């Protein structure tokens, strides 16, 4: 008995066994964007930084999803916030992206502005993101940075901060009065 060629094996698998064909196709099929749930570290080549991205297990990755970009506090890293943020992301059904600042002193130095725009771009390249539901959030110095970025742009739908006492919302909003948009 001669050995079958790869083409004959494929033909026999696909034609002679519809059930095998179904399972083969199911194994080869990938989600629309091929993103798995949970945390993933993503490098940001444009700035030399990185981000941690969380996708909830229940998220339908074929539909545009809300995105929350969360900024860590001074002397912190995105890893410091993973255990706090994923339960909220699961409950809210939103993607969370946590970039790393250029400095341990906080945000607003080095390439931090570009890190934010690249974070949104990179996550949007992996998943369909709802451009009308991109929010900023942060803790301490990250909360202050979230305010500054949000009030300097009309690209974000919401801003939330935890413990950013040196940046009162009213003083930031007042500084924007009369500014050309």
C-alpha positions as protocol buffer text, in pm:
chain_id: "A"
residue {
  index: 1
  type: UNK
  ca { x: 0 y: 0 z: 0 }
}
residue {
  index: 2
  type: UNK
  ca { x: 147 y: 334 z: -104 }
}
residue {
  index: 3
  type: UNK
  ca { x: 160 y: 642 z: 117 }
}
residue {
  index: 4
  type: UNK
  ca { x: -91 y: 918 z: 42 }
}
residue {
  index: 5
  type: UNK
  ca { x: 25 y: 1257 z: -77 }
}
residue {
  index: 6
  type: UNK
  ca { x: -60 y: 1563 z: 138 }
}
residue {
  index: 7
  type: UNK
  ca { x: -326 y: 1661 z: -119 }
}
residue {
  index: 8
  type: UNK
  ca { x: -488 y: 1318 z: -100 }
}
residue {
  index: 9
  type: UNK
  ca { x: -486 y: 1333 z: 281 }
}
residue {
  index: 10
  type: UNK
  ca { x: -653 y: 1675 z: 275 }
}
residue {
  index: 11
  type: UNK
  ca { x: -909 y: 1552 z: 20 }
}
residue {
  index: 12
  type: UNK
  ca { x: -988 y: 1243 z: 224 }
}
residue {
  index: 13
  type: UNK
  ca { x: -1019 y: 1450 z: 542 }
}
residue {
  index: 14
  type: UNK
  ca { x: -1243 y: 1716 z: 390 }
}
residue {
  index: 15
  type: UNK
  ca { x: -1458 y: 1514 z: 152 }
}
residue {
  index: 16
  type: UNK
  ca { x: -1488 y: 1179 z: 320 }
}
residue {
  index: 17
  type: UNK
  ca { x: -1560 y: 1308 z: 668 }
}
residue {
  index: 18
  type: UNK
  ca { x: -1783 y: 1616 z: 697 }
}
residue {
  index: 19
  type: UNK
  ca { x: -1759 y: 1605 z: 1076 }
}
residue {
  index: 20
  type: UNK
  ca { x: -1379 y: 1612 z: 1060 }
}
residue {
  index: 21
  type: UNK
  ca { x: -1405 y: 1899 z: 811 }
}
residue {
  index: 22
  type: UNK
  ca { x: -1624 y: 2096 z: 1048 }
}
residue {
  index: 23
  type: UNK
  ca { x: -1379 y: 2055 z: 1337 }
}
residue {
  index: 24
  type: UNK
  ca { x: -1082 y: 2136 z: 1115 }
}
residue {
  index: 25
  type: UNK
  ca { x: -1247 y: 2458 z: 999 }
}
residue {
  index: 26
  type: UNK
  ca { x: -1347 y: 2544 z: 1356 }
}
residue {
  index: 27
  type: UNK
  ca { x: -986 y: 2506 z: 1466 }
}
residue {
  index: 28
  type: UNK
  ca { x: -862 y: 2720 z: 1179 }
}
residue {
  index: 29
  type: UNK
  ca { x: -1123 y: 2992 z: 1233 }
}
residue {
  index: 30
  type: UNK
  ca { x: -1010 y: 3285 z: 1444 }
}
residue {
  index: 31
  type: UNK
  ca { x: -1208 y: 3569 z: 1599 }
}
residue {
  index: 32
  type: UNK
  ca { x: -1239 y: 3883 z: 1388 }
}
residue {
  index: 33
  type: UNK
  ca { x: -932 y: 4036 z: 1546 }
}
residue {
  index: 34
  type: UNK
  ca { x: -777 y: 3726 z: 1706 }
}
residue {
  index: 35
  type: UNK
  ca { x: -759 y: 3886 z: 2051 }
}
residue {
  index: 36
  type: UNK
  ca { x: -787 y: 3670 z: 2360 }
}
residue {
  index: 37
  type: UNK
  ca { x: -938 y: 3782 z: 2687 }
}
residue {
  index: 38
  type: UNK
  ca { x: -725 y: 3881 z: 2985 }
}
residue {
  index: 39
  type: UNK
  ca { x: -411 y: 4091 z: 3019 }
}
residue {
  index: 40
  type: UNK
  ca { x: -151 y: 4136 z: 2748 }
}
residue {
  index: 41
  type: UNK
  ca { x: 163 y: 4348 z: 2747 }
}
residue {
  index: 42
  type: UNK
  ca { x: 206 y: 4549 z: 2426 }
}
residue {
  index: 43
  type: UNK
  ca { x: 520 y: 4743 z: 2335 }
}
residue {
  index: 44
  type: UNK
  ca { x: 485 y: 5099 z: 2208 }
}
residue {
  index: 45
  type: UNK
  ca { x: 777 y: 5127 z: 1964 }
}
residue {
  index: 46
  type: UNK
  ca { x: 716 y: 5496 z: 1887 }
}
residue {
  index: 47
  type: UNK
  ca { x: 802 y: 5597 z: 2246 }
}
residue {
  index: 48
  type: UNK
  ca { x: 989 y: 5299 z: 2388 }
}
residue {
  index: 49
  type: UNK
  ca { x: 714 y: 5250 z: 2645 }
}
residue {
  index: 50
  type: UNK
  ca { x: 457 y: 4974 z: 2684 }
}
residue {
  index: 51
  type: UNK
  ca { x: 97 y: 4924 z: 2785 }
}
residue {
  index: 52
  type: UNK
  ca { x: -105 y: 4654 z: 2952 }
}
residue {
  index: 53
  type: UNK
  ca { x: -433 y: 4579 z: 2777 }
}
residue {
  index: 54
  type: UNK
  ca { x: -725 y: 4395 z: 2937 }
}
residue {
  index: 55
  type: UNK
  ca { x: -1010 y: 4238 z: 2739 }
}
residue {
  index: 56
  type: UNK
  ca { x: -1303 y: 4103 z: 2943 }
}
residue {
  index: 57
  type: UNK
  ca { x: -1391 y: 3737 z: 2889 }
}
residue {
  index: 58
  type: UNK
  ca { x: -1752 y: 3825 z: 2809 }
}
residue {
  index: 59
  type: UNK
  ca { x: -1666 y: 4092 z: 2551 }
}
residue {
  index: 60
  type: UNK
  ca { x: -1787 y: 4039 z: 2194 }
}
residue {
  index: 61
  type: UNK
  ca { x: -1468 y: 4132 z: 2007 }
}
residue {
  index: 62
  type: UNK
  ca { x: -1656 y: 4157 z: 1677 }
}
residue {
  index: 63
  type: UNK
  ca { x: -1844 y: 4469 z: 1793 }
}
residue {
  index: 64
  type: UNK
  ca { x: -1699 y: 4812 z: 1881 }
}
residue {
  index: 65
  type: UNK
  ca { x: -1615 y: 4821 z: 2251 }
}
residue {
  index: 66
  type: UNK
  ca { x: -1567 y: 5104 z: 2499 }
}
residue {
  index: 67
  type: UNK
  ca { x: -1205 y: 5176 z: 2596 }
}
residue {
  index: 68
  type: UNK
  ca { x: -1076 y: 5317 z: 2924 }
}
residue {
  index: 69
  type: UNK
  ca { x: -717 y: 5443 z: 2917 }
}
residue {
  index: 70
  type: UNK
  ca { x: -596 y: 5435 z: 3278 }
}
residue {
  index: 71
  type: UNK
  ca { x: -285 y: 5625 z: 3395 }
}
residue {
  index: 72
  type: UNK
  ca { x: -84 y: 5500 z: 3694 }
}
residue {
  index: 73
  type: UNK
  ca { x: 36 y: 5725 z: 3974 }
}
residue {
  index: 74
  type: UNK
  ca { x: 383 y: 5869 z: 4032 }
}
residue {
  index: 75
  type: UNK
  ca { x: 647 y: 5605 z: 4107 }
}
residue {
  index: 76
  type: UNK
  ca { x: 398 y: 5345 z: 3987 }
}
residue {
  index: 77
  type: UNK
  ca { x: 359 y: 5110 z: 3695 }
}
residue {
  index: 78
  type: UNK
  ca { x: 59 y: 4965 z: 3514 }
}
residue {
  index: 79
  type: UNK
  ca { x: 120 y: 4634 z: 3690 }
}
residue {
  index: 80
  type: UNK
  ca { x: 36 y: 4800 z: 4025 }
}
residue {
  index: 81
  type: UNK
  ca { x: -327 y: 4840 z: 3913 }
}
residue {
  index: 82
  type: UNK
  ca { x: -404 y: 4512 z: 3736 }
}
residue {
  index: 83
  type: UNK
  ca { x: -579 y: 4342 z: 4028 }
}
residue {
  index: 84
  type: UNK
  ca { x: -794 y: 4651 z: 4095 }
}
residue {
  index: 85
  type: UNK
  ca { x: -909 y: 4718 z: 3741 }
}
residue {
  index: 86
  type: UNK
  ca { x: -995 y: 4385 z: 3584 }
}
residue {
  index: 87
  type: UNK
  ca { x: -1307 y: 4317 z: 3800 }
}
residue {
  index: 88
  type: UNK
  ca { x: -1448 y: 4659 z: 3705 }
}
residue {
  index: 89
  type: UNK
  ca { x: -1365 y: 4602 z: 3338 }
}
residue {
  index: 90
  type: UNK
  ca { x: -1542 y: 4266 z: 3347 }
}
residue {
  index: 91
  type: UNK
  ca { x: -1851 y: 4418 z: 3508 }
}
residue {
  index: 92
  type: UNK
  ca { x: -1859 y: 4719 z: 3273 }
}
residue {
  index: 93
  type: UNK
  ca { x: -1771 y: 4519 z: 2963 }
}
residue {
  index: 94
  type: UNK
  ca { x: -1496 y: 4757 z: 2856 }
}
residue {
  index: 95
  type: UNK
  ca { x: -1140 y: 4723 z: 2737 }
}
residue {
  index: 96
  type: UNK
  ca { x: -876 y: 4877 z: 2967 }
}
residue {
  index: 97
  type: UNK
  ca { x: -539 y: 5001 z: 2844 }
}
residue {
  index: 98
  type: UNK
  ca { x: -274 y: 5111 z: 3095 }
}
residue {
  index: 99
  type: UNK
  ca { x: 33 y: 5275 z: 2942 }
}
residue {
  index: 100
  type: UNK
  ca { x: 360 y: 5331 z: 3130 }
}
residue {
  index: 101
  type: UNK
  ca { x: 474 y: 5692 z: 3169 }
}
residue {
  index: 102
  type: UNK
  ca { x: 814 y: 5807 z: 3046 }
}
residue {
  index: 103
  type: UNK
  ca { x: 923 y: 5907 z: 3396 }
}
residue {
  index: 104
  type: UNK
  ca { x: 881 y: 5774 z: 3747 }
}
residue {
  index: 105
  type: UNK
  ca { x: 794 y: 6130 z: 3850 }
}
residue {
  index: 106
  type: UNK
  ca { x: 453 y: 6101 z: 3687 }
}
residue {
  index: 107
  type: UNK
  ca { x: 306 y: 6208 z: 3357 }
}
residue {
  index: 108
  type: UNK
  ca { x: 369 y: 6496 z: 3118 }
}
residue {
  index: 109
  type: UNK
  ca { x: 737 y: 6441 z: 3047 }
}
residue {
  index: 110
  type: UNK
  ca { x: 918 y: 6276 z: 2761 }
}
residue {
  index: 111
  type: UNK
  ca { x: 688 y: 6124 z: 2502 }
}
residue {
  index: 112
  type: UNK
  ca { x: 384 y: 6084 z: 2729 }
}
residue {
  index: 113
  type: UNK
  ca { x: 142 y: 6265 z: 2495 }
}
residue {
  index: 114
  type: UNK
  ca { x: 246 y: 6039 z: 2210 }
}
residue {
  index: 115
  type: UNK
  ca { x: 227 y: 5735 z: 2438 }
}
residue {
  index: 116
  type: UNK
  ca { x: -141 y: 5816 z: 2496 }
}
residue {
  index: 117
  type: UNK
  ca { x: -223 y: 5854 z: 2126 }
}
residue {
  index: 118
  type: UNK
  ca { x: -24 y: 5541 z: 2040 }
}
residue {
  index: 119
  type: UNK
  ca { x: -203 y: 5346 z: 2313 }
}
residue {
  index: 120
  type: UNK
  ca { x: -541 y: 5427 z: 2160 }
}
residue {
  index: 121
  type: UNK
  ca { x: -411 y: 5356 z: 1809 }
}
residue {
  index: 122
  type: UNK
  ca { x: -251 y: 5021 z: 1899 }
}
residue {
  index: 123
  type: UNK
  ca { x: -552 y: 4894 z: 2092 }
}
residue {
  index: 124
  type: UNK
  ca { x: -779 y: 5008 z: 1808 }
}
residue {
  index: 125
  type: UNK
  ca { x: -561 y: 4814 z: 1566 }
}
residue {
  index: 126
  type: UNK
  ca { x: -630 y: 4494 z: 1760 }
}
residue {
  index: 127
  type: UNK
  ca { x: -996 y: 4541 z: 1848 }
}
residue {
  index: 128
  type: UNK
  ca { x: -1288 y: 4740 z: 1713 }
}
residue {
  index: 129
  type: UNK
  ca { x: -1310 y: 5035 z: 1954 }
}
residue {
  index: 130
  type: UNK
  ca { x: -1612 y: 5264 z: 1976 }
}
residue {
  index: 131
  type: UNK
  ca { x: -1460 y: 5607 z: 1909 }
}
residue {
  index: 132
  type: UNK
  ca { x: -1752 y: 5770 z: 2095 }
}
residue {
  index: 133
  type: UNK
  ca { x: -1671 y: 5577 z: 2415 }
}
residue {
  index: 134
  type: UNK
  ca { x: -1300 y: 5632 z: 2479 }
}
residue {
  index: 135
  type: UNK
  ca { x: -1251 y: 5748 z: 2836 }
}
residue {
  index: 136
  type: UNK
  ca { x: -954 y: 5853 z: 3046 }
}
residue {
  index: 137
  type: UNK
  ca { x: -896 y: 5766 z: 3409 }
}
residue {
  index: 138
  type: UNK
  ca { x: -607 y: 5767 z: 3651 }
}
residue {
  index: 139
  type: UNK
  ca { x: -482 y: 5762 z: 4005 }
}
residue {
  index: 140
  type: UNK
  ca { x: -292 y: 6047 z: 4173 }
}
residue {
  index: 141
  type: UNK
  ca { x: -47 y: 6192 z: 3919 }
}
residue {
  index: 142
  type: UNK
  ca { x: -219 y: 5971 z: 3660 }
}
residue {
  index: 143
  type: UNK
  ca { x: -552 y: 6125 z: 3756 }
}
residue {
  index: 144
  type: UNK
  ca { x: -409 y: 6473 z: 3709 }
}
residue {
  index: 145
  type: UNK
  ca { x: -274 y: 6366 z: 3368 }
}
residue {
  index: 146
  type: UNK
  ca { x: -617 y: 6227 z: 3275 }
}
residue {
  index: 147
  type: UNK
  ca { x: -770 y: 6570 z: 3351 }
}
residue {
  index: 148
  type: UNK
  ca { x: -506 y: 6755 z: 3152 }
}
residue {
  index: 149
  type: UNK
  ca { x: -534 y: 6527 z: 2847 }
}
residue {
  index: 150
  type: UNK
  ca { x: -915 y: 6522 z: 2854 }
}
residue {
  index: 151
  type: UNK
  ca { x: -952 y: 6898 z: 2882 }
}
residue {
  index: 152
  type: UNK
  ca { x: -699 y: 6952 z: 2606 }
}
residue {
  index: 153
  type: UNK
  ca { x: -886 y: 6736 z: 2355 }
}
residue {
  index: 154
  type: UNK
  ca { x: -1236 y: 6665 z: 2237 }
}
residue {
  index: 155
  type: UNK
  ca { x: -1147 y: 6303 z: 2153 }
}
residue {
  index: 156
  type: UNK
  ca { x: -1256 y: 6155 z: 2485 }
}
residue {
  index: 157
  type: UNK
  ca { x: -1606 y: 6089 z: 2614 }
}
residue {
  index: 158
  type: UNK
  ca { x: -1535 y: 6095 z: 2987 }
}
residue {
  index: 159
  type: UNK
  ca { x: -1266 y: 6147 z: 3249 }
}
residue {
  index: 160
  type: UNK
  ca { x: -1245 y: 5993 z: 3596 }
}
residue {
  index: 161
  type: UNK
  ca { x: -976 y: 6043 z: 3854 }
}
residue {
  index: 162
  type: UNK
  ca { x: -887 y: 5898 z: 4191 }
}
residue {
  index: 163
  type: UNK
  ca { x: -706 y: 6124 z: 4436 }
}
residue {
  index: 164
  type: UNK
  ca { x: -572 y: 6409 z: 4224 }
}
residue {
  index: 165
  type: UNK
  ca { x: -616 y: 6692 z: 4479 }
}
residue {
  index: 166
  type: UNK
  ca { x: -371 y: 6935 z: 4316 }
}
residue {
  index: 167
  type: UNK
  ca { x: -581 y: 6958 z: 3999 }
}
residue {
  index: 168
  type: UNK
  ca { x: -929 y: 7075 z: 4081 }
}
residue {
  index: 169
  type: UNK
  ca { x: -1172 y: 7027 z: 3793 }
}
residue {
  index: 170
  type: UNK
  ca { x: -1295 y: 7386 z: 3821 }
}
residue {
  index: 171
  type: UNK
  ca { x: -946 y: 7533 z: 3781 }
}
residue {
  index: 172
  type: UNK
  ca { x: -879 y: 7321 z: 3473 }
}
residue {
  index: 173
  type: UNK
  ca { x: -1217 y: 7396 z: 3320 }
}
residue {
  index: 174
  type: UNK
  ca { x: -1180 y: 7768 z: 3395 }
}
residue {
  index: 175
  type: UNK
  ca { x: -843 y: 7775 z: 3221 }
}
residue {
  index: 176
  type: UNK
  ca { x: -1011 y: 7651 z: 2903 }
}
residue {
  index: 177
  type: UNK
  ca { x: -1263 y: 7939 z: 2885 }
}
residue {
  index: 178
  type: UNK
  ca { x: -1198 y: 8156 z: 2585 }
}
residue {
  index: 179
  type: UNK
  ca { x: -958 y: 7909 z: 2428 }
}
residue {
  index: 180
  type: UNK
  ca { x: -1018 y: 7844 z: 2058 }
}
residue {
  index: 181
  type: UNK
  ca { x: -1149 y: 7494 z: 1990 }
}
